[in-house]
mmCIF file of C-alpha atoms in Angstrom:
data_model
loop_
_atom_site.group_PDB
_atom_site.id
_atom_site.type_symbol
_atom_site.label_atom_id
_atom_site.label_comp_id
_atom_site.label_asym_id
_atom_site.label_seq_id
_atom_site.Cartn_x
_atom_site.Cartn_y
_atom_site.Cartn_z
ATOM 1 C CA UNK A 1 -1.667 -19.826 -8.272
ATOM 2 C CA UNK A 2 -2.589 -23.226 -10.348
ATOM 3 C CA UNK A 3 0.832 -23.884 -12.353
ATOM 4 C CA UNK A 4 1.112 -20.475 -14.478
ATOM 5 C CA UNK A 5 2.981 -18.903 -17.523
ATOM 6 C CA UNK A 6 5.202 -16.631 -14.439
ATOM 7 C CA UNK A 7 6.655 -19.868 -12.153
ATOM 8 C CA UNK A 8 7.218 -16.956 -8.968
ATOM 9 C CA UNK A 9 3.339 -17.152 -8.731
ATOM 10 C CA UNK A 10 3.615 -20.628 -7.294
ATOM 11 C CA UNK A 11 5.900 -19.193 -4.421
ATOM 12 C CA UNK A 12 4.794 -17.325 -1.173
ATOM 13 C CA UNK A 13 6.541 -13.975 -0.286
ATOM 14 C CA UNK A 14 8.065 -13.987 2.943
ATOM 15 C CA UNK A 15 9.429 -10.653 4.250
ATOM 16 C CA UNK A 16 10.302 -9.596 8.190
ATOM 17 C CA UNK A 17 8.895 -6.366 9.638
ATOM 18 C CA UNK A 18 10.634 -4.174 12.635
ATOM 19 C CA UNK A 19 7.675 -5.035 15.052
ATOM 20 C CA UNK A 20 8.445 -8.758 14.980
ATOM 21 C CA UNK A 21 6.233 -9.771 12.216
ATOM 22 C CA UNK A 22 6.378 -11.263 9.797
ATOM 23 C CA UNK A 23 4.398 -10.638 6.155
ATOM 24 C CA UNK A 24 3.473 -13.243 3.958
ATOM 25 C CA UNK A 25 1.918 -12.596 0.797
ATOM 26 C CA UNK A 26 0.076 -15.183 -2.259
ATOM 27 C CA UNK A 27 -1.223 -13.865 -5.679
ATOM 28 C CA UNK A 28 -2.467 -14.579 -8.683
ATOM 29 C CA UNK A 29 -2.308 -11.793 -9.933
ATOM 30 C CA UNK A 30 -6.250 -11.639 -10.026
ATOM 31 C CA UNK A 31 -6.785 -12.411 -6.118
ATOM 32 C CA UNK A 32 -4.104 -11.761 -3.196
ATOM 33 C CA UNK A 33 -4.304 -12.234 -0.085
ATOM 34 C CA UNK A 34 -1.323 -11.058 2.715
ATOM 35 C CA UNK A 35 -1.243 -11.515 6.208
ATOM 36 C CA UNK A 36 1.291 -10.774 9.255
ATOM 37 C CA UNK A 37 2.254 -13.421 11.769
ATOM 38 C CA UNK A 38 4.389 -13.297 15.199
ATOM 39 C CA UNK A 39 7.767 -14.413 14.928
ATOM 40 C CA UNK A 40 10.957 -13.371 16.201
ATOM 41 C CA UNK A 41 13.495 -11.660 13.992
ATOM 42 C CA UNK A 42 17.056 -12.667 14.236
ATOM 43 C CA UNK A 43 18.019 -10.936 11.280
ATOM 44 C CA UNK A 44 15.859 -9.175 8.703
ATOM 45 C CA UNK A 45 15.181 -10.503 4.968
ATOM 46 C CA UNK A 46 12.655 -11.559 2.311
ATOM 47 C CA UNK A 47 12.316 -14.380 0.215
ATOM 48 C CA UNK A 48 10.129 -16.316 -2.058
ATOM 49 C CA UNK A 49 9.451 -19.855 -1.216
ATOM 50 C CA UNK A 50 7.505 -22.632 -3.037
ATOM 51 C CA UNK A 51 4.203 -22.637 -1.343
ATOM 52 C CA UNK A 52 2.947 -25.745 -1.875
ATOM 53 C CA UNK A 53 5.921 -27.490 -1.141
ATOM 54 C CA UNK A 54 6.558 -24.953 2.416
ATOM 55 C CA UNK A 55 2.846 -25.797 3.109
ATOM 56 C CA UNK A 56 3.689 -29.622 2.810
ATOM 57 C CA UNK A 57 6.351 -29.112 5.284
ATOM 58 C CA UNK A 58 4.892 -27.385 7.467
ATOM 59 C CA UNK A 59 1.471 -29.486 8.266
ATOM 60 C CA UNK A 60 4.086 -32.717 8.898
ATOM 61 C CA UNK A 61 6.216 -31.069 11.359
ATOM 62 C CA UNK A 62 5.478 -31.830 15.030
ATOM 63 C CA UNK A 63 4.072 -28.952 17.122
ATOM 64 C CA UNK A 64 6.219 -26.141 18.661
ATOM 65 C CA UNK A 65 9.060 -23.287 17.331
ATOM 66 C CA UNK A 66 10.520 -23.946 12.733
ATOM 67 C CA UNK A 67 13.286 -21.624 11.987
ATOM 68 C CA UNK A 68 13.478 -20.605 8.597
ATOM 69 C CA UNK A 69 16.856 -18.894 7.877
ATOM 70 C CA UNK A 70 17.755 -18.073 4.180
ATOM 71 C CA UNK A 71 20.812 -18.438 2.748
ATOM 72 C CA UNK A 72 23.088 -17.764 -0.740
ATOM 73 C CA UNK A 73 21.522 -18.270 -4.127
ATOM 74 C CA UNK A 74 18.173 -17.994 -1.982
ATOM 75 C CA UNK A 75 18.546 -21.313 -0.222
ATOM 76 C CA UNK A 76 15.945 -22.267 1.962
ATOM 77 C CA UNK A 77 16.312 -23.844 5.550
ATOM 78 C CA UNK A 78 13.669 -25.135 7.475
ATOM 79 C CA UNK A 79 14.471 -27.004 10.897
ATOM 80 C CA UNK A 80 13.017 -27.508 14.317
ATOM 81 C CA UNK A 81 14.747 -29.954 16.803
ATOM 82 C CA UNK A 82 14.521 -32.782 15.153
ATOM 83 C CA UNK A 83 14.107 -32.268 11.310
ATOM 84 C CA UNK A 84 16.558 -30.627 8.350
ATOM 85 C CA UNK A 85 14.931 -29.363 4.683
ATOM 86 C CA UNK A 86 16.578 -27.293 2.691
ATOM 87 C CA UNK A 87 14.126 -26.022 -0.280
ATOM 88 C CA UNK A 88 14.950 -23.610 -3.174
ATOM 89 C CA UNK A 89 13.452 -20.079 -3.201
ATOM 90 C CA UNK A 90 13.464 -17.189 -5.549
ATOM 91 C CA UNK A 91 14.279 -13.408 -5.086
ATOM 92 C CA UNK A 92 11.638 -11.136 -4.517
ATOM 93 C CA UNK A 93 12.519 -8.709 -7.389
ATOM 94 C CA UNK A 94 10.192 -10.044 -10.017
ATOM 95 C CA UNK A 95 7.277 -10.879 -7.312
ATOM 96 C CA UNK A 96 4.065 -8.844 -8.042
ATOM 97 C CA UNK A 97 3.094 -6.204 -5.906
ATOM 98 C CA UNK A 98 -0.322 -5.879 -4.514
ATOM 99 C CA UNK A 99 -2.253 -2.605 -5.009
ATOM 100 C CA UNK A 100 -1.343 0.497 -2.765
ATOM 101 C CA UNK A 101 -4.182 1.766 -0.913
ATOM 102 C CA UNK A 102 -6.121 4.186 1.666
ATOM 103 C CA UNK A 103 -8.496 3.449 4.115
ATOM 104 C CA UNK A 104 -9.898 6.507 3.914
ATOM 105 C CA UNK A 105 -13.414 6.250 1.945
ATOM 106 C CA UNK A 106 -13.461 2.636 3.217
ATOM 107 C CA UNK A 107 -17.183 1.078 4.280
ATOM 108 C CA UNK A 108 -16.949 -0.693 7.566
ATOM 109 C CA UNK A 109 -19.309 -3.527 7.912
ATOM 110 C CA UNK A 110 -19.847 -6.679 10.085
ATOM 111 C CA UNK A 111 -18.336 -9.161 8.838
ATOM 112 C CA UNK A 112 -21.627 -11.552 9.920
ATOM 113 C CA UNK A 113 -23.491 -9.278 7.810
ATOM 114 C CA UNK A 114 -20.849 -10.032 4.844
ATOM 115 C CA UNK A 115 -20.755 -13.973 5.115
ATOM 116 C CA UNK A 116 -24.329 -14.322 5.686
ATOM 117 C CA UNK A 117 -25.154 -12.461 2.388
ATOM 118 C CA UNK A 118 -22.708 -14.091 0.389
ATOM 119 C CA UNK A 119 -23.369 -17.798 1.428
ATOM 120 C CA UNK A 120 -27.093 -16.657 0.536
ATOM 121 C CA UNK A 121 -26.367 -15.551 -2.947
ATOM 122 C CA UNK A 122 -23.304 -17.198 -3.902
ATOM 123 C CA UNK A 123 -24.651 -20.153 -5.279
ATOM 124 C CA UNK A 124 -26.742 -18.381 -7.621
ATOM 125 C CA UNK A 125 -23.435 -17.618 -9.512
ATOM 126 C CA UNK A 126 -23.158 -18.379 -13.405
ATOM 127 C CA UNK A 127 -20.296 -20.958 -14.718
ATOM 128 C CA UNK A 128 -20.899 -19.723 -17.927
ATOM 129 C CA UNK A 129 -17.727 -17.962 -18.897
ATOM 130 C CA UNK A 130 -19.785 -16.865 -22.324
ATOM 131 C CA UNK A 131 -21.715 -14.375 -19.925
ATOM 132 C CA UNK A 132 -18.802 -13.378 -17.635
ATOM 133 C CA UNK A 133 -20.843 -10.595 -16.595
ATOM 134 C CA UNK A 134 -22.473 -13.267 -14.386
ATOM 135 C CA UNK A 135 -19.556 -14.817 -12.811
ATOM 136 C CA UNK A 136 -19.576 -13.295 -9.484
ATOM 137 C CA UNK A 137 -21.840 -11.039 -6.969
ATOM 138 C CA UNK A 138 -23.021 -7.627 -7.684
ATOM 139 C CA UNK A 139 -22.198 -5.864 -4.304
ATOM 140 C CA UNK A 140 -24.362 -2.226 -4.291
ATOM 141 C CA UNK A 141 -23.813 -0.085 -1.561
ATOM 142 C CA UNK A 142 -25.561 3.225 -1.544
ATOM 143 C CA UNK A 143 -26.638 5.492 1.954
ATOM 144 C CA UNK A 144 -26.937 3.052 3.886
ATOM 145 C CA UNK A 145 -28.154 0.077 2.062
ATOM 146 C CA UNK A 146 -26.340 -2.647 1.111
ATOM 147 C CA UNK A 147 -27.250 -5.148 -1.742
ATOM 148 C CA UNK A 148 -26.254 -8.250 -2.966
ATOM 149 C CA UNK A 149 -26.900 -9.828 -6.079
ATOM 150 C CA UNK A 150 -25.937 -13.002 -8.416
ATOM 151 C CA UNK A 151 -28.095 -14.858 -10.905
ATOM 152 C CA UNK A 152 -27.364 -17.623 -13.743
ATOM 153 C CA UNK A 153 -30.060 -16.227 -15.917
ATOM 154 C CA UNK A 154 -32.518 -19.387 -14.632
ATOM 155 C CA UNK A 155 -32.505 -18.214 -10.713
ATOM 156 C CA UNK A 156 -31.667 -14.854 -8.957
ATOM 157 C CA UNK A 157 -31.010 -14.368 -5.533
ATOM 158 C CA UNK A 158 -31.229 -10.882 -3.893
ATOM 159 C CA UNK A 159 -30.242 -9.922 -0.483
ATOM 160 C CA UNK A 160 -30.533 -6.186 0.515
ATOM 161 C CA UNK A 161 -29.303 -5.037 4.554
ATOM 162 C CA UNK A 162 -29.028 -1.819 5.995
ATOM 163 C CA UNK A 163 -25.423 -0.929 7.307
ATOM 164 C CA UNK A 164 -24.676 1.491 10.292
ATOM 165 C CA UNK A 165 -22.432 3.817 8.265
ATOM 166 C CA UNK A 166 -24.372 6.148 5.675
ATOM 167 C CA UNK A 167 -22.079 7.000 2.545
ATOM 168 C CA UNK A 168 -22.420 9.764 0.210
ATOM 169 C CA UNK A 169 -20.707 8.520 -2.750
ATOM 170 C CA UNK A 170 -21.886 4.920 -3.957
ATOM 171 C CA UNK A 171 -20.648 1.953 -5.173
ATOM 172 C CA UNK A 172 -21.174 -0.903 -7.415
ATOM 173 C CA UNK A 173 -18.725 -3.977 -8.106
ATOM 174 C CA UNK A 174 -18.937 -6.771 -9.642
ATOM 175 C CA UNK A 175 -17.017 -9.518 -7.055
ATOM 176 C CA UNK A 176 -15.646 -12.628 -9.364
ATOM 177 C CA UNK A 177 -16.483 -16.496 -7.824
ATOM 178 C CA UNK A 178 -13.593 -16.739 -6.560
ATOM 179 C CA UNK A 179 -12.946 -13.992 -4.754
ATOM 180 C CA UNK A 180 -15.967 -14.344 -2.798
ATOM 181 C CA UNK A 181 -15.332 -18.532 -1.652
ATOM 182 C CA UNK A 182 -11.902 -17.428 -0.656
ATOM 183 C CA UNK A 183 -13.111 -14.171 1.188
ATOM 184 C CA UNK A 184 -16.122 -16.724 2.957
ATOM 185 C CA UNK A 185 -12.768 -18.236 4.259
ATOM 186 C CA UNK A 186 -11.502 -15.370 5.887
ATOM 187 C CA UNK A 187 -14.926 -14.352 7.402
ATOM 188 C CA UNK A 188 -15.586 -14.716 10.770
ATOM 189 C CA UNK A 189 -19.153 -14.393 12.807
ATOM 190 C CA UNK A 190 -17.744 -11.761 14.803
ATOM 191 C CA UNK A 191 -15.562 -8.298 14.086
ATOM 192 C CA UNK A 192 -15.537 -5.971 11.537
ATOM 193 C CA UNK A 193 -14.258 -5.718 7.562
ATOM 194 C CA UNK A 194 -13.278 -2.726 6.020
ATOM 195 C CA UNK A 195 -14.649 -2.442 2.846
ATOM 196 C CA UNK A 196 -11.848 -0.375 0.427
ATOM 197 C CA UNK A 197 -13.044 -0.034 -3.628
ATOM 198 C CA UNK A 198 -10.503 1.499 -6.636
ATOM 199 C CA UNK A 199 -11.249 1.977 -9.902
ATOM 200 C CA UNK A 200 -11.606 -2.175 -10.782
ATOM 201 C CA UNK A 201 -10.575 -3.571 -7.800
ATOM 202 C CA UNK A 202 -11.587 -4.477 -4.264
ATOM 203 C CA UNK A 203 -9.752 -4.821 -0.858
ATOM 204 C CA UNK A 204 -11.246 -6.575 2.367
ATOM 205 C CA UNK A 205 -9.461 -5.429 5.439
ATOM 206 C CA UNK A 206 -9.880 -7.915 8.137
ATOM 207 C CA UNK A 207 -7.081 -7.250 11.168
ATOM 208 C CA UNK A 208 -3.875 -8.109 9.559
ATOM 209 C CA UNK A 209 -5.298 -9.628 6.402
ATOM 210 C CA UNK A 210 -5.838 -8.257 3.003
ATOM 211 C CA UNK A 211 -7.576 -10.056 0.527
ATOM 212 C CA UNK A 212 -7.225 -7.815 -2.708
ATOM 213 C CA UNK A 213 -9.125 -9.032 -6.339
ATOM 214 C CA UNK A 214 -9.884 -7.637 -9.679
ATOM 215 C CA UNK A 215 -13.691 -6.642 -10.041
ATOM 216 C CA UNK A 216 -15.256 -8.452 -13.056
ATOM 217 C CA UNK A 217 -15.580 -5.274 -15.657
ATOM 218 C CA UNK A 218 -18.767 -4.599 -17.627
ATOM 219 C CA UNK A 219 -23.049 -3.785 -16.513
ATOM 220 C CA UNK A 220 -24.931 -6.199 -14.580
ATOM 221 C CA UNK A 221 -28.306 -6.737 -16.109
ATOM 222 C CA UNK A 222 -31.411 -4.761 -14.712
ATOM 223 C CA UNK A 223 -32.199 -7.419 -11.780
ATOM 224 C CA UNK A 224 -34.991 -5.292 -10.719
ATOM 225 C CA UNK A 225 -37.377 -6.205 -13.616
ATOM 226 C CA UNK A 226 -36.505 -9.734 -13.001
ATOM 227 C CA UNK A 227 -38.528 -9.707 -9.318
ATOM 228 C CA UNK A 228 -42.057 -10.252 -10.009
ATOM 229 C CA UNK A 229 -44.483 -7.826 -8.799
ATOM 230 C CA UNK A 230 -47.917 -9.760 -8.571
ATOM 231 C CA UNK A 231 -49.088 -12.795 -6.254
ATOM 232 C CA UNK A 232 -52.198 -14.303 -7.273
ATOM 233 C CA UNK A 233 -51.097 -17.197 -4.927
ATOM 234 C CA UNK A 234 -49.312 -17.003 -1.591
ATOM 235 C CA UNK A 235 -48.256 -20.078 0.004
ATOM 236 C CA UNK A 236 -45.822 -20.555 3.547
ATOM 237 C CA UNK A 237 -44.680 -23.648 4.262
ATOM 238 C CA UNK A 238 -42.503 -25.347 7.157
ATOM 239 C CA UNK A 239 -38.816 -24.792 5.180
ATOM 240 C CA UNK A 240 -36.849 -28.230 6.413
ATOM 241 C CA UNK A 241 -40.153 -30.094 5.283
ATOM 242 C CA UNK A 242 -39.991 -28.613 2.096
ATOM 243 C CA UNK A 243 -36.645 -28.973 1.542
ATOM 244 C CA UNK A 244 -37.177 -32.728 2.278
ATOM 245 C CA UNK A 245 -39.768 -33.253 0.179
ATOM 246 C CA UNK A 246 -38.288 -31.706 -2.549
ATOM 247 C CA UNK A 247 -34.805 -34.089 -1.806
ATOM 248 C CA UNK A 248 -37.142 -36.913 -1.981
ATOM 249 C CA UNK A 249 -38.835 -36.402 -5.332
ATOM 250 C CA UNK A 250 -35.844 -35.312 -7.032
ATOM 251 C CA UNK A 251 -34.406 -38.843 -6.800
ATOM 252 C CA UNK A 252 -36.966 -40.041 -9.355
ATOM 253 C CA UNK A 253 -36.106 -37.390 -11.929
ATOM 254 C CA UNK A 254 -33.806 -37.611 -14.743
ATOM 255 C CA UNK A 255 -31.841 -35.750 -17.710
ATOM 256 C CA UNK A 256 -34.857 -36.528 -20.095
ATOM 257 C CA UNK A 257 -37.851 -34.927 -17.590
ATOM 258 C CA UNK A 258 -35.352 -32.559 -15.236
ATOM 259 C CA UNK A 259 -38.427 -30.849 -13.556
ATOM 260 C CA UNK A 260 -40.665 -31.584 -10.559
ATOM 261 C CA UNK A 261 -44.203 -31.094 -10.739
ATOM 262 C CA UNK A 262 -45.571 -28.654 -8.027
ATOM 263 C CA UNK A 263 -49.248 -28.651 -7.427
ATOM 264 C CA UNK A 264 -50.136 -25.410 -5.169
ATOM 265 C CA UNK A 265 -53.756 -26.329 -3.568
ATOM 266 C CA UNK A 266 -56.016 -25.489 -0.684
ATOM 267 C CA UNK A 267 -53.726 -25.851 2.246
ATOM 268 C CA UNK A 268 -50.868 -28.234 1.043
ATOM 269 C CA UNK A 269 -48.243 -28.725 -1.643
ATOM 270 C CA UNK A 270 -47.806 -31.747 -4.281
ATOM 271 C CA UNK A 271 -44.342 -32.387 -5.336
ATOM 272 C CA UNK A 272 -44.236 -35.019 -8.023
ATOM 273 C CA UNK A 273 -42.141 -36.729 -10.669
ATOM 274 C CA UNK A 274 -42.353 -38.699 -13.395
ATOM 275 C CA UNK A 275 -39.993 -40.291 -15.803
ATOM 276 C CA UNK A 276 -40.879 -42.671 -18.266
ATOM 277 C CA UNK A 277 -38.938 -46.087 -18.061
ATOM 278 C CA UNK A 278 -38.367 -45.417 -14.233
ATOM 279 C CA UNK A 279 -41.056 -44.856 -12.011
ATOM 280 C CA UNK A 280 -43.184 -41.706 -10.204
ATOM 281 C CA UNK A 281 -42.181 -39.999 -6.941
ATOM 282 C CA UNK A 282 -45.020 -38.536 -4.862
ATOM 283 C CA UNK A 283 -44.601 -36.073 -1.760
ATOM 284 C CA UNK A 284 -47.144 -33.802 0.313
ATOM 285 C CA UNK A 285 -47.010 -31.351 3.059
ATOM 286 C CA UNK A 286 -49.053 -28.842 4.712
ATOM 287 C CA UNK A 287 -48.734 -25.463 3.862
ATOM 288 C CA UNK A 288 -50.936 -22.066 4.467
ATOM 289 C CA UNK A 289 -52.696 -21.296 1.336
ATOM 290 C CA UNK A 290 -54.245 -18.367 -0.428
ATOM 291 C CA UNK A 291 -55.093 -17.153 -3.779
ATOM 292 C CA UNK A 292 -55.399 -19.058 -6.798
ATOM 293 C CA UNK A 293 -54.452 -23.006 -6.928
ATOM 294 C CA UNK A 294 -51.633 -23.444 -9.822
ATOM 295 C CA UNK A 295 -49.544 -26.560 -10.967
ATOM 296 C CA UNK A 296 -46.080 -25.202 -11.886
ATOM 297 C CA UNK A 297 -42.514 -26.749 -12.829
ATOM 298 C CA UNK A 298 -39.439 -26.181 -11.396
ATOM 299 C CA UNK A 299 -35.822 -27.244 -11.367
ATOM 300 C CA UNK A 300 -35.382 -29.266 -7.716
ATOM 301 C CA UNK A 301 -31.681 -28.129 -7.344
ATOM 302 C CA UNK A 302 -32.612 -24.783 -7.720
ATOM 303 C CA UNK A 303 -35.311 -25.105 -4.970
ATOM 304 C CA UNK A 304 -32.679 -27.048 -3.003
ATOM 305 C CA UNK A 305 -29.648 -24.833 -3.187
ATOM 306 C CA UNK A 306 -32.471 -22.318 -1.192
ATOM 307 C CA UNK A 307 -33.917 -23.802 0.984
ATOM 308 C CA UNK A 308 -30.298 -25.624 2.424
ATOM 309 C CA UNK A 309 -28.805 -22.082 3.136
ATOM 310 C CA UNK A 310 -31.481 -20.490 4.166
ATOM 311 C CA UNK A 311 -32.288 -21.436 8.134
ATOM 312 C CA UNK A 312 -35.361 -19.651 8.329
ATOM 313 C CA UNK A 313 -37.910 -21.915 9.783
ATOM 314 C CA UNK A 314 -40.850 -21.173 7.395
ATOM 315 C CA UNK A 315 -40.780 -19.604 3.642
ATOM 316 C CA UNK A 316 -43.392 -18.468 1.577
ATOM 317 C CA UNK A 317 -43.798 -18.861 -2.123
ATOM 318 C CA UNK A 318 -45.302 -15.959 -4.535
ATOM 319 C CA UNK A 319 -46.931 -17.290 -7.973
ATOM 320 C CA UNK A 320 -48.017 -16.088 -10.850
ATOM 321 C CA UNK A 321 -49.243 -18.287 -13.462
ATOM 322 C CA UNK A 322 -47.617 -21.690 -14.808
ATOM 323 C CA UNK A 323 -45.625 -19.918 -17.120
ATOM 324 C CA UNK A 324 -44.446 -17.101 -15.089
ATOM 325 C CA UNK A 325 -41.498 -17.057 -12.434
ATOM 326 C CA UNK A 326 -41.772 -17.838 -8.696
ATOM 327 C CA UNK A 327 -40.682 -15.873 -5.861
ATOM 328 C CA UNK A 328 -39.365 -17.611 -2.586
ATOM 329 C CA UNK A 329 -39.225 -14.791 0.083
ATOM 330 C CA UNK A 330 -37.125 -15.927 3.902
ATOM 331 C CA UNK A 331 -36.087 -13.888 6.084
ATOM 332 C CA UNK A 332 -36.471 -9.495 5.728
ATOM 333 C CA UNK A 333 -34.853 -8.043 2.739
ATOM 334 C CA UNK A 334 -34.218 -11.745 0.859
ATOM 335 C CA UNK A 335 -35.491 -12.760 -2.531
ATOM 336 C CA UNK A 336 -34.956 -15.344 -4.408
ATOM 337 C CA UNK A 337 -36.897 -15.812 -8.246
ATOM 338 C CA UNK A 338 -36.860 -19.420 -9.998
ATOM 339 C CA UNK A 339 -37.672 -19.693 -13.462
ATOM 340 C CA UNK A 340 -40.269 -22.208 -14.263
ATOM 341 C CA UNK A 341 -39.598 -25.433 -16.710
ATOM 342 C CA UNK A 342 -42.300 -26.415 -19.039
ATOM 343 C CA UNK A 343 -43.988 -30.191 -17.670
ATOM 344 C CA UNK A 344 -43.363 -33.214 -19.966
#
C-alpha cells in the first residue's frame, strides 16, 4: 500500500509452512497478492516486516543465502556473511486476511490468451473517477466465449476469444485498473490461470501466486450499441505505416485544434494537420479502398494507442459518415470504435 490510515498495510506478511516454504503476502486491502518461496525452516514463525524498507535491503545485498530470524518485540534480523540489519516488524494479529476460497467452479484459461486481451483493451480504460463504472475491464465469460471490454466513453476496445472449457453458469466482472497492470505482471506467455469469481471479488491462480482484488460494483453500459453496424467505406492499410504516419502528423497538432484530418480516397489515406500560428503537417500512404470517399477527424492518440499494441501487419478501417464513429478491426474477434472530433 501507498502510506495508509492502517500503518500494517505498508508491511509484508511473512509466515513459514511445513513443506519448506515460505508465504509472503501484500494488500491493500483492495488488491493482494501472496506467493510461496523455497527456504529452509530452522524454526517456524510469522512476522510482518516493512516492505519497502525489506525490499531496499534485499536488492543491495550481494548474491547467495539472507537469514532472516525474528526476535522479541518482533525484531527483525537480516544477515548474510558479510552484512548485519536489524529492522522493526509488527505482529501479524491485526494483518488483513485475504479471502478464503475454492477452486471448484474456477475457469482455466491460458494465460497468453489473458495478457494478450488485456494489453489490447487496457488502455482504453477511463481515469475519470466521476464514471467509476469505467475504471477497469469488463471480463464476460459465458459457454465458451470469453470477452473483454473497456472504453472512456470517446474509444472502446472489444476483444472476444473462445476458451477450451464450456461453463454453464456465467460471469461478468468488472476488473479495476489496477488490478489488471499488476495481474499483466504476473502473466506469463506460457501456462495456465485459474480463473476463481465470488460475489465482488476476483482471484487469479497462477502456480503459487494469488492475486486477489475487489470487482468495481455497478452495470457496464450496453457496449454492443456502441459497435457500428454499417460500412459505406472499407479501407486496409499496412498497420506500422499507419501508425507512422499518424506519429508524424500528430507533432503539428495542438490543445487549440487536437484532431487530425483524415481524408479516405481512391486507394490511399491523407493524414493532415493544421494549427494556426504553427504550421501544417501532411502524410500519405497507400491503402486498399472501397466504398464511399469521406474526410473524417480523429483524436491521433487514440489511433496511436491501437495501432502500437496491436502487431497485426495490416488493419482495416469501417466508416460511416463524418459525423459518425469509426471502426478499426485487427486480428479475429478484435474491435476497436473511435469517436470522431469535429474539424476546425
Amino acid at each position: 500500500s501507498k502510506p495508509s490510515a492502517l500503518p500494517i498495510l505498508n508491511n509484508l506478511f511473512l509466515e513459514t509452512q511445513k513443506d519448506g516454504k515460505m508465504k509472503i503476502i501484500a494488500t491493500d486491502m483492495e488488491v493482494g497478492i501472496s506467493t510461496l518461496v523455497d527456504v529452509e525452516v530452522v524454526e517456524a514463525g510469522s512476522i510482518t516486516i516493512p516492505a519497502r524498507k525489506f525490499y531496499d535491503i534485499l536488492k543491495e545485498l550481494p548474491e547467495g543465502e539472507v537469514e532472516i530470524s525474528v526476535t522479541k518485540n518482533n525484531t527483525v534480523n537480516i544477515k548474510d556473511k558479510k552484512s548485519f540489519f536489524k529492522i522493526m516488524g509488527l505482529g501479524k494479529e491485526e494483518y488483513p486476511k485475504l479471502p478464503e476460497f475454492s477452486t471448484t467452479d474456477a475457469v482455466e484459461v491460458e494465460q497468453s490468451l489473458i495478457k494478450e486481451s488485456l494489453s489490447l483493451t487496457a488502455f482504453a480504460i477511463s481515469h475519470d473517477e466521476t464514471r467509476y463504472v469505467l475504471n477497469g475491464v469488463l471480463v464476460s465469460i459465458q459457454g465458451n466465449n470469453i470477452r473483454f471490454v473497456a472504453t472512456d466513453g470517446r474509444r472502446l476496445a472489444f476483444y472476444k476469444k473462445e476458451i477450451k472449457q464450456k461453463i454453464t453458469k456465467g460471469m461478468d466482472m468488472i476488473i479495476p485498473a489496477k488490478t489488471i497492470y499488476e495481474l499483466l505482471k504476473l502473466l506469463e506467455w506460457d501456462g495456465l490461470v485459474k480463473i476463481i469469481h465470488t460475489q465482488n471479488k476476483v482471484i487469479f491462480s497462477l502456480g503459487d501466486t494469488y492475486l486477489t482484488s475487489s470487482l468495481i460494483e455497478g452495470n457496464f453500459p450496453n457496449y454492443e450499441q456502441v459497435i457500428p453496424k454499417e460500412e459505406k467505406t472499407q479501407v486496409q492499410a499496412n498497420r506500422e505505416e499507419f501508425l507512422q504516419a499518424v506519429r508524424r502528423a500528430a507533432l503539428l497538432t495542438s490543445p487549440e485544434a487536437p484532431a487530425l484530418k483524415f481524408d479516405f480516397i481512391k486507394n490511399k489515406i491523407i493524414v493532415s494537420a493544421k494549427t494556426p500560428n504553427m504550421g501544417e503537417a501532411k502524410e500519405e500512404l497507400a491503402a486498399e479502398f472501397k466504398g464511399q470517399e469521406v474526410t473524417i477527424g480523429f483524436n491521433p492518440g487514440y489511433f496511436m494507442d491501437v495501432l502500437k499494441n496491436l502487431s497485426d501487419e495490416k488493419i482495416s478501417i469501417s466508416l460511416n459518415e463524418a459525423d459518425k464513429p469509426g471502426l478499426v478491426k485487427g486480428r479475429e474477434g478484435y474491435l476497436y470504435v473511435i469517436m470522431p472530433m469535429q474539424l476546425n
